[in-house]
PDB file of C-alpha atoms in Angstrom:
ATOM      1  CA  MET A   1      -0.031   0.003   0.008  1.00 47.00           C
ATOM      2  CA  LYS A   2       2.862   2.360   0.770  1.00 47.00           C
ATOM      3  CA  GLN A   3       4.435   1.755  -2.619  1.00 50.00           C
ATOM      4  CA  LEU A   4       1.044   2.330  -4.255  1.00 46.00           C
ATOM      5  CA  GLY A   5       0.819   5.667  -2.396  1.00 49.00           C
ATOM      6  CA  MET A   6       4.196   6.740  -3.584  1.00 47.00           C
ATOM      7  CA  LEU A   7       3.259   5.839  -7.163  1.00 45.00           C
ATOM      8  CA  CYS A   8       0.065   7.902  -6.947  1.00 47.00           C
ATOM      9  CA  GLY A   9       2.053  10.809  -5.482  1.00 48.00           C
ATOM     10  CA  LEU A  10       4.513  10.607  -8.311  1.00 43.00           C
ATOM     11  CA  LEU A  11       1.760  10.590 -10.941  1.00 43.00           C
ATOM     12  CA  LEU A  12       0.097  13.534  -9.250  1.00 44.00           C
ATOM     13  CA  ALA A  13       3.310  15.452  -9.261  1.00 44.00           C
ATOM     14  CA  LEU A  14       3.759  14.735 -12.925  1.00 41.00           C
ATOM     15  CA  TRP A  15       0.371  15.965 -13.894  1.00 43.00           C
ATOM     16  CA  GLN A  16       0.121  19.574 -14.931  1.00 43.00           C
ATOM     17  CA  PRO A  17      -2.138  21.483 -17.363  1.00 41.00           C
ATOM     18  CA  LEU A  18      -1.104  21.066 -20.952  1.00 36.00           C
ATOM     19  CA  ALA A  19      -0.910  24.863 -21.452  1.00 39.00           C
ATOM     20  CA  GLY A  20       2.506  25.030 -19.920  1.00 42.00           C
ATOM     21  CA  VAL A  21       4.157  21.892 -21.412  1.00 42.00           C
ATOM     22  CA  ALA A  22       5.252  23.383 -24.730  1.00 40.00           C
ATOM     23  CA  SER A  23       6.792  26.504 -23.188  1.00 44.00           C
ATOM     24  CA  GLU A  24       8.678  24.501 -20.516  1.00 49.00           C
ATOM     25  CA  ALA A  25      10.505  22.448 -23.210  1.00 52.00           C
ATOM     26  CA  GLU A  26      11.994  25.672 -24.678  1.00 70.00           C
ATOM     27  CA  VAL A  27      13.224  27.155 -21.370  1.00 81.00           C
ATOM     28  CA  HIS A  28      16.937  27.076 -20.452  1.00 88.00           C
ATOM     29  CA  LEU A  29      17.312  25.538 -16.956  1.00 95.00           C
ATOM     30  CA  ASP A  30      20.040  26.715 -14.606  1.00 96.00           C
ATOM     31  CA  ARG A  31      22.157  24.179 -12.866  1.00 96.00           C
ATOM     32  CA  ALA A  32      20.995  23.655  -9.229  1.00 96.00           C
ATOM     33  CA  PRO A  33      23.895  23.537  -6.820  1.00 96.00           C
ATOM     34  CA  ILE A  34      22.738  20.402  -4.967  1.00 94.00           C
ATOM     35  CA  ASP A  35      24.899  18.947  -2.165  1.00 95.00           C
ATOM     36  CA  ALA A  36      23.305  16.031  -0.347  1.00 92.00           C
ATOM     37  CA  SER A  37      26.151  15.938   2.200  1.00 92.00           C
ATOM     38  CA  ASN A  38      25.612  19.547   3.315  1.00 96.00           C
ATOM     39  CA  GLN A  39      23.418  19.037   6.377  1.00 96.00           C
ATOM     40  CA  ALA A  40      23.389  22.847   7.187  1.00 97.00           C
ATOM     41  CA  SER A  41      21.946  23.530   3.713  1.00 97.00           C
ATOM     42  CA  LEU A  42      19.374  20.688   4.212  1.00 97.00           C
ATOM     43  CA  GLN A  43      18.291  22.061   7.547  1.00 97.00           C
ATOM     44  CA  ARG A  44      17.869  25.578   6.153  1.00 97.00           C
ATOM     45  CA  GLY A  45      15.922  24.164   3.191  1.00 97.00           C
ATOM     46  CA  ALA A  46      13.645  22.265   5.588  1.00 97.00           C
ATOM     47  CA  ARG A  47      12.909  25.499   7.467  1.00 96.00           C
ATOM     48  CA  VAL A  48      12.045  27.321   4.231  1.00 97.00           C
ATOM     49  CA  PHE A  49       9.839  24.430   3.153  1.00 96.00           C
ATOM     50  CA  VAL A  50       7.896  24.348   6.329  1.00 94.00           C
ATOM     51  CA  ASN A  51       7.419  28.060   6.558  1.00 94.00           C
ATOM     52  CA  TYR A  52       6.524  28.836   2.935  1.00 94.00           C
ATOM     53  CA  CYS A  53       5.570  25.613   1.073  1.00 92.00           C
ATOM     54  CA  LEU A  54       3.713  23.647   3.641  1.00 90.00           C
ATOM     55  CA  ASN A  55       0.959  26.278   3.948  1.00 84.00           C
ATOM     56  CA  CYS A  56      -0.530  25.222   0.571  1.00 85.00           C
ATOM     57  CA  HIS A  57       1.322  22.031  -0.502  1.00 89.00           C
ATOM     58  CA  SER A  58       1.515  18.817   1.388  1.00 90.00           C
ATOM     59  CA  ALA A  59       4.340  16.292   1.657  1.00 93.00           C
ATOM     60  CA  ALA A  60       2.034  13.378   2.523  1.00 91.00           C
ATOM     61  CA  TYR A  61       4.742  10.637   2.191  1.00 92.00           C
ATOM     62  CA  MET A  62       7.372  12.363   4.290  1.00 94.00           C
ATOM     63  CA  ARG A  63       7.379  12.139   8.139  1.00 94.00           C
ATOM     64  CA  TYR A  64       8.825  14.863  10.280  1.00 95.00           C
ATOM     65  CA  ASN A  65      10.972  12.362  12.181  1.00 94.00           C
ATOM     66  CA  ARG A  66      12.895  11.530   9.026  1.00 94.00           C
ATOM     67  CA  LEU A  67      14.575  14.894   9.451  1.00 95.00           C
ATOM     68  CA  VAL A  68      16.891  13.300  11.989  1.00 95.00           C
ATOM     69  CA  ASP A  69      18.739  11.997   8.896  1.00 94.00           C
ATOM     70  CA  ILE A  70      19.851  15.567   8.261  1.00 95.00           C
ATOM     71  CA  GLY A  71      21.306  16.108  11.700  1.00 94.00           C
ATOM     72  CA  LEU A  72      18.295  17.382  13.634  1.00 95.00           C
ATOM     73  CA  THR A  73      17.095  15.951  16.956  1.00 95.00           C
ATOM     74  CA  GLU A  74      13.357  15.101  17.555  1.00 94.00           C
ATOM     75  CA  ALA A  75      13.242  17.985  20.031  1.00 94.00           C
ATOM     76  CA  GLN A  76      14.640  20.468  17.438  1.00 95.00           C
ATOM     77  CA  ILE A  77      12.142  19.192  14.898  1.00 95.00           C
ATOM     78  CA  LYS A  78       9.220  19.618  17.300  1.00 93.00           C
ATOM     79  CA  ASP A  79      10.226  23.033  18.524  1.00 92.00           C
ATOM     80  CA  ASN A  80      11.148  24.560  15.182  1.00 92.00           C
ATOM     81  CA  LEU A  81       9.566  22.731  12.348  1.00 93.00           C
ATOM     82  CA  VAL A  82       6.268  21.207  13.515  1.00 92.00           C
ATOM     83  CA  LEU A  83       4.003  24.319  13.320  1.00 82.00           C
ATOM     84  CA  THR A  84       0.595  22.668  13.016  1.00 78.00           C
ATOM     85  CA  GLY A  85       0.244  20.850  16.319  1.00 80.00           C
ATOM     86  CA  ALA A  86       1.129  17.535  14.621  1.00 87.00           C
ATOM     87  CA  LYS A  87       3.325  14.902  16.209  1.00 91.00           C
ATOM     88  CA  VAL A  88       6.966  14.303  15.167  1.00 93.00           C
ATOM     89  CA  GLY A  89       5.979  10.926  13.803  1.00 92.00           C
ATOM     90  CA  ASP A  90       3.210  12.386  11.583  1.00 93.00           C
ATOM     91  CA  THR A  91       3.427  13.031   7.875  1.00 93.00           C
ATOM     92  CA  MET A  92       3.868  16.587   6.625  1.00 91.00           C
ATOM     93  CA  LYS A  93       0.187  17.394   5.878  1.00 86.00           C
ATOM     94  CA  VAL A  94      -0.915  20.575   4.205  1.00 81.00           C
ATOM     95  CA  VAL A  95      -2.298  23.383   6.421  1.00 69.00           C
ATOM     96  CA  MET A  96      -4.714  24.760   3.787  1.00 71.00           C
ATOM     97  CA  PRO A  97      -7.967  22.819   3.414  1.00 68.00           C
ATOM     98  CA  ALA A  98      -8.361  21.255  -0.030  1.00 67.00           C
ATOM     99  CA  LYS A  99     -11.713  22.975  -0.537  1.00 71.00           C
ATOM    100  CA  ASP A 100     -10.210  26.424   0.001  1.00 71.00           C
ATOM    101  CA  ALA A 101      -7.207  25.630  -2.197  1.00 66.00           C
ATOM    102  CA  LYS A 102      -9.456  24.645  -5.083  1.00 68.00           C
ATOM    103  CA  ALA A 103     -11.547  27.757  -4.698  1.00 69.00           C
ATOM    104  CA  TRP A 104      -8.583  30.130  -4.545  1.00 69.00           C
ATOM    105  CA  PHE A 105      -6.297  28.514  -7.167  1.00 66.00           C
ATOM    106  CA  GLY A 106      -8.744  26.586  -9.356  1.00 67.00           C
ATOM    107  CA  ALA A 107      -7.081  23.269  -8.414  1.00 70.00           C
ATOM    108  CA  GLN A 108      -5.648  21.677  -5.354  1.00 76.00           C
ATOM    109  CA  PRO A 109      -1.831  22.364  -5.200  1.00 83.00           C
ATOM    110  CA  PRO A 110       0.106  19.043  -5.888  1.00 88.00           C
ATOM    111  CA  ASP A 111       1.868  17.074  -3.209  1.00 91.00           C
ATOM    112  CA  LEU A 112       5.607  17.893  -3.216  1.00 94.00           C
ATOM    113  CA  THR A 113       7.084  14.750  -1.658  1.00 94.00           C
ATOM    114  CA  VAL A 114       8.506  13.472  -4.928  1.00 94.00           C
ATOM    115  CA  GLU A 115       8.287  16.634  -6.950  1.00 95.00           C
ATOM    116  CA  ALA A 116      12.105  16.779  -7.229  1.00 95.00           C
ATOM    117  CA  ARG A 117      12.195  13.313  -8.839  1.00 93.00           C
ATOM    118  CA  ALA A 118       9.280  14.184 -11.100  1.00 93.00           C
ATOM    119  CA  ARG A 119      10.538  17.576 -12.282  1.00 94.00           C
ATOM    120  CA  GLY A 120      14.269  17.502 -11.518  1.00 95.00           C
ATOM    121  CA  ALA A 121      16.379  19.803  -9.339  1.00 96.00           C
ATOM    122  CA  ASP A 122      17.296  22.061 -12.134  1.00 97.00           C
ATOM    123  CA  TRP A 123      13.631  22.652 -13.112  1.00 97.00           C
ATOM    124  CA  LEU A 124      12.730  23.525  -9.505  1.00 97.00           C
ATOM    125  CA  TYR A 125      15.688  25.847  -9.000  1.00 98.00           C
ATOM    126  CA  THR A 126      14.976  27.823 -12.190  1.00 97.00           C
ATOM    127  CA  TYR A 127      11.224  27.853 -11.584  1.00 97.00           C
ATOM    128  CA  LEU A 128      11.453  29.221  -8.083  1.00 97.00           C
ATOM    129  CA  ARG A 129      13.618  32.002  -9.300  1.00 97.00           C
ATOM    130  CA  GLY A 130      11.543  32.684 -12.442  1.00 96.00           C
ATOM    131  CA  PHE A 131       8.472  34.505 -11.105  1.00 97.00           C
ATOM    132  CA  TYR A 132       7.651  37.977 -12.430  1.00 97.00           C
ATOM    133  CA  ARG A 133       4.821  40.491 -12.215  1.00 97.00           C
ATOM    134  CA  ASP A 134       2.045  39.974 -14.771  1.00 96.00           C
ATOM    135  CA  SER A 135      -1.133  42.037 -14.399  1.00 94.00           C
ATOM    136  CA  ALA A 136      -2.935  39.765 -16.917  1.00 94.00           C
ATOM    137  CA  ARG A 137      -2.811  36.795 -14.485  1.00 94.00           C
ATOM    138  CA  PRO A 138      -5.390  36.319 -11.752  1.00 90.00           C
ATOM    139  CA  THR A 139      -2.694  36.107  -9.084  1.00 91.00           C
ATOM    140  CA  GLY A 140      -0.670  38.954 -10.533  1.00 95.00           C
ATOM    141  CA  TRP A 141       2.248  36.621 -11.124  1.00 96.00           C
ATOM    142  CA  ASN A 142       3.673  34.564 -14.030  1.00 96.00           C
ATOM    143  CA  ASN A 143       6.717  32.414 -14.462  1.00 97.00           C
ATOM    144  CA  THR A 144       9.358  32.064 -17.168  1.00 95.00           C
ATOM    145  CA  VAL A 145       9.587  28.272 -16.752  1.00 96.00           C
ATOM    146  CA  TYR A 146       5.797  27.610 -16.460  1.00 94.00           C
ATOM    147  CA  ASP A 147       3.825  30.047 -18.522  1.00 94.00           C
ATOM    148  CA  LYS A 148       0.416  31.032 -17.092  1.00 93.00           C
ATOM    149  CA  VAL A 149       1.171  29.359 -13.752  1.00 92.00           C
ATOM    150  CA  ALA A 150      -1.640  29.290 -11.211  1.00 88.00           C
ATOM    151  CA  MET A 151       0.670  29.500  -8.211  1.00 90.00           C
ATOM    152  CA  PRO A 152       1.389  32.935  -6.779  1.00 92.00           C
ATOM    153  CA  HIS A 153       4.928  33.910  -5.805  1.00 96.00           C
ATOM    154  CA  VAL A 154       4.907  33.094  -2.110  1.00 95.00           C
ATOM    155  CA  LEU A 155       8.592  34.069  -1.699  1.00 97.00           C
ATOM    156  CA  TRP A 156       8.221  37.497  -3.268  1.00 96.00           C
ATOM    157  CA  GLU A 157       8.919  39.331  -0.026  1.00 96.00           C
ATOM    158  CA  LEU A 158      12.310  37.709   0.058  1.00 97.00           C
ATOM    159  CA  GLN A 159      13.237  38.031  -3.639  1.00 97.00           C
ATOM    160  CA  GLY A 160      11.344  41.220  -4.435  1.00 97.00           C
ATOM    161  CA  GLN A 161       9.365  41.850  -7.612  1.00 97.00           C
ATOM    162  CA  GLN A 162      10.805  40.944 -11.053  1.00 97.00           C
ATOM    163  CA  VAL A 163       9.508  42.119 -14.418  1.00 96.00           C
ATOM    164  CA  LEU A 164      10.045  40.504 -17.780  1.00 94.00           C
ATOM    165  CA  LYS A 165      11.557  42.777 -20.335  1.00 92.00           C
ATOM    166  CA  THR A 166      11.922  42.096 -24.059  1.00 84.00           C
ATOM    167  CA  GLU A 167      14.805  43.522 -25.988  1.00 80.00           C
ATOM    168  CA  LEU A 168      15.735  43.370 -29.692  1.00 74.00           C
ATOM    169  CA  LYS A 169      19.242  42.130 -30.311  1.00 75.00           C
ATOM    170  CA  ARG A 170      20.973  42.135 -33.694  1.00 74.00           C
ATOM    171  CA  ASP A 171      23.533  39.506 -34.679  1.00 72.00           C
ATOM    172  CA  ALA A 172      26.546  39.933 -36.990  1.00 71.00           C
ATOM    173  CA  HIS A 173      24.320  39.340 -40.069  1.00 75.00           C
ATOM    174  CA  GLY A 174      21.849  42.080 -39.121  1.00 69.00           C
ATOM    175  CA  HIS A 175      19.062  39.642 -38.065  1.00 76.00           C
ATOM    176  CA  GLU A 176      17.050  40.830 -35.083  1.00 72.00           C
ATOM    177  CA  THR A 177      15.741  38.465 -32.383  1.00 78.00           C
ATOM    178  CA  GLU A 178      13.683  39.051 -29.297  1.00 74.00           C
ATOM    179  CA  VAL A 179      15.533  38.363 -26.007  1.00 78.00           C
ATOM    180  CA  LYS A 180      13.475  38.102 -22.830  1.00 84.00           C
ATOM    181  CA  GLN A 181      15.174  38.919 -19.565  1.00 91.00           C
ATOM    182  CA  LEU A 182      14.071  39.096 -15.925  1.00 94.00           C
ATOM    183  CA  VAL A 183      14.836  42.420 -14.246  1.00 94.00           C
ATOM    184  CA  LEU A 184      14.541  43.064 -10.454  1.00 95.00           C
ATOM    185  CA  ASP A 185      12.153  46.020 -10.343  1.00 95.00           C
ATOM    186  CA  LYS A 186      11.541  46.203  -6.574  1.00 96.00           C
ATOM    187  CA  PRO A 187      14.205  44.652  -4.214  1.00 96.00           C
ATOM    188  CA  GLY A 188      13.156  42.203  -1.539  1.00 96.00           C
ATOM    189  CA  LYS A 189      14.263  41.669   1.974  1.00 97.00           C
ATOM    190  CA  ILE A 190      17.432  39.852   0.852  1.00 97.00           C
ATOM    191  CA  SER A 191      19.861  40.375  -1.980  1.00 96.00           C
ATOM    192  CA  PRO A 192      19.583  38.356  -5.234  1.00 96.00           C
ATOM    193  CA  ALA A 193      22.639  36.305  -4.325  1.00 97.00           C
ATOM    194  CA  GLU A 194      21.117  35.436  -0.890  1.00 98.00           C
ATOM    195  CA  TYR A 195      17.784  34.581  -2.540  1.00 98.00           C
ATOM    196  CA  ASP A 196      19.489  32.214  -4.952  1.00 98.00           C
ATOM    197  CA  ALA A 197      21.262  30.582  -1.993  1.00 98.00           C
ATOM    198  CA  THR A 198      17.947  30.233  -0.156  1.00 98.00           C
ATOM    199  CA  ILE A 199      16.349  28.549  -3.190  1.00 98.00           C
ATOM    200  CA  ALA A 200      19.357  26.311  -3.542  1.00 98.00           C
ATOM    201  CA  ASP A 201      18.871  25.178   0.115  1.00 98.00           C
ATOM    202  CA  LEU A 202      15.120  24.626  -0.493  1.00 98.00           C
ATOM    203  CA  VAL A 203      15.702  22.576  -3.676  1.00 98.00           C
ATOM    204  CA  ASN A 204      18.496  20.631  -1.838  1.00 97.00           C
ATOM    205  CA  TYR A 205      15.997  19.685   0.816  1.00 97.00           C
ATOM    206  CA  MET A 206      13.282  18.773  -1.698  1.00 97.00           C
ATOM    207  CA  VAL A 207      15.752  16.414  -3.436  1.00 96.00           C
ATOM    208  CA  PHE A 208      16.463  14.793  -0.060  1.00 96.00           C
ATOM    209  CA  MET A 209      12.789  14.618   0.728  1.00 95.00           C
ATOM    210  CA  SER A 210      11.962  12.819  -2.552  1.00 94.00           C
ATOM    211  CA  GLU A 211      14.277   9.974  -1.498  1.00 91.00           C
ATOM    212  CA  PRO A 212      15.442  10.300   2.132  1.00 87.00           C
ATOM    213  CA  SER A 213      17.043   6.841   2.250  1.00 77.00           C
ATOM    214  CA  LYS A 214      19.194   7.463  -0.877  1.00 73.00           C
ATOM    215  CA  GLY A 215      22.306   8.295   1.153  1.00 71.00           C
ATOM    216  CA  LYS A 216      22.086   5.162   3.271  1.00 74.00           C
ATOM    217  CA  ARG A 217      21.257   3.066   0.255  1.00 73.00           C
ATOM    218  CA  LEU A 218      24.361   4.246  -1.582  1.00 72.00           C
ATOM    219  CA  GLN A 219      26.509   3.610   1.499  1.00 76.00           C
ATOM    220  CA  LEU A 220      25.100   0.114   1.754  1.00 79.00           C
ATOM    221  CA  GLY A 221      25.742  -0.464  -1.893  1.00 82.00           C
ATOM    222  CA  VAL A 222      29.422   0.549  -1.516  1.00 83.00           C
ATOM    223  CA  ILE A 223      29.677  -1.885   1.477  1.00 86.00           C
ATOM    224  CA  VAL A 224      28.134  -4.715  -0.542  1.00 85.00           C
ATOM    225  CA  LEU A 225      30.440  -4.134  -3.521  1.00 88.00           C
ATOM    226  CA  LEU A 226      33.498  -4.101  -1.217  1.00 88.00           C
ATOM    227  CA  PHE A 227      32.333  -7.283   0.367  1.00 84.00           C
ATOM    228  CA  LEU A 228      31.798  -8.962  -2.970  1.00 87.00           C
ATOM    229  CA  GLY A 229      35.177  -7.779  -4.120  1.00 87.00           C
ATOM    230  CA  LEU A 230      36.809  -9.313  -1.006  1.00 88.00           C
ATOM    231  CA  MET A 231      34.898 -12.572  -1.482  1.00 87.00           C
ATOM    232  CA  PHE A 232      35.985 -12.689  -5.123  1.00 85.00           C
ATOM    233  CA  ILE A 233      39.656 -12.485  -4.101  1.00 88.00           C
ATOM    234  CA  VAL A 234      39.163 -15.197  -1.382  1.00 83.00           C
ATOM    235  CA  SER A 235      37.223 -17.383  -3.837  1.00 85.00           C
ATOM    236  CA  TYR A 236      39.904 -17.027  -6.502  1.00 81.00           C
ATOM    237  CA  TYR A 237      42.678 -18.137  -4.296  1.00 80.00           C
ATOM    238  CA  LEU A 238      40.544 -20.988  -2.879  1.00 82.00           C
ATOM    239  CA  LYS A 239      39.854 -22.103  -6.376  1.00 80.00           C
ATOM    240  CA  LYS A 240      43.558 -22.102  -7.268  1.00 78.00           C
ATOM    241  CA  GLU A 241      44.361 -24.126  -4.126  1.00 76.00           C
ATOM    242  CA  PHE A 242      41.544 -26.608  -4.752  1.00 77.00           C
ATOM    243  CA  TRP A 243      42.489 -27.267  -8.418  1.00 79.00           C
ATOM    244  CA  LYS A 244      46.196 -27.589  -7.495  1.00 74.00           C
ATOM    245  CA  ASP A 245      45.267 -30.737  -5.500  1.00 70.00           C
ATOM    246  CA  VAL A 246      42.998 -32.011  -8.298  1.00 68.00           C
ATOM    247  CA  HIS A 247      45.724 -31.816 -10.921  1.00 59.00           C
TER     248      HIS A 247
END
């Protein structure tokens, strides 16, 4: 049943309205500076996720107590990250009722547990830095990665307000092409470099959340390979010793 739930979550994360599919394929994605060994980054990312993402999105297949894997104690998790009255062993359920989310955004925001595996770290990193003001949209926001996105820019107070400007550039042959570029129109509480670092931490955490046992699985894989290598050497010399007596 747990595997079936994970599969359903992955399919839900993959589903998106068709309007944005074509435009996403044409967008250049920035490289996300992911470092699964940086526990400080993972802890900062978890804090951002709980404070900004968990208000609308859920992480229904991730339990709070799995955060001990990134260096936090259960007491730290309870005091700093469990903001809904839930228990440390509970899953990260959404704060916003599904009925209200559908009424406000037109659809219930997807579960984010495996979003990093469905979309990729580079997509998330570019998407969360690609919001800009668009008066034609109901929320007042649009996104360079996902055109006509329904999600508002929940981190705008940190980043500030960007606008999308179009410029004509002429190449060496005299051909003009339109180049779209994001420009920070109103600064936020933190600098652009600090905002990029914050998003890197958030995406780093989301990558961890999508497969929290990956680190231990890789460590176990290395141990198994080393064991098999050692057994191969032992078996080889045993084979030589055995066949020496046979001949």
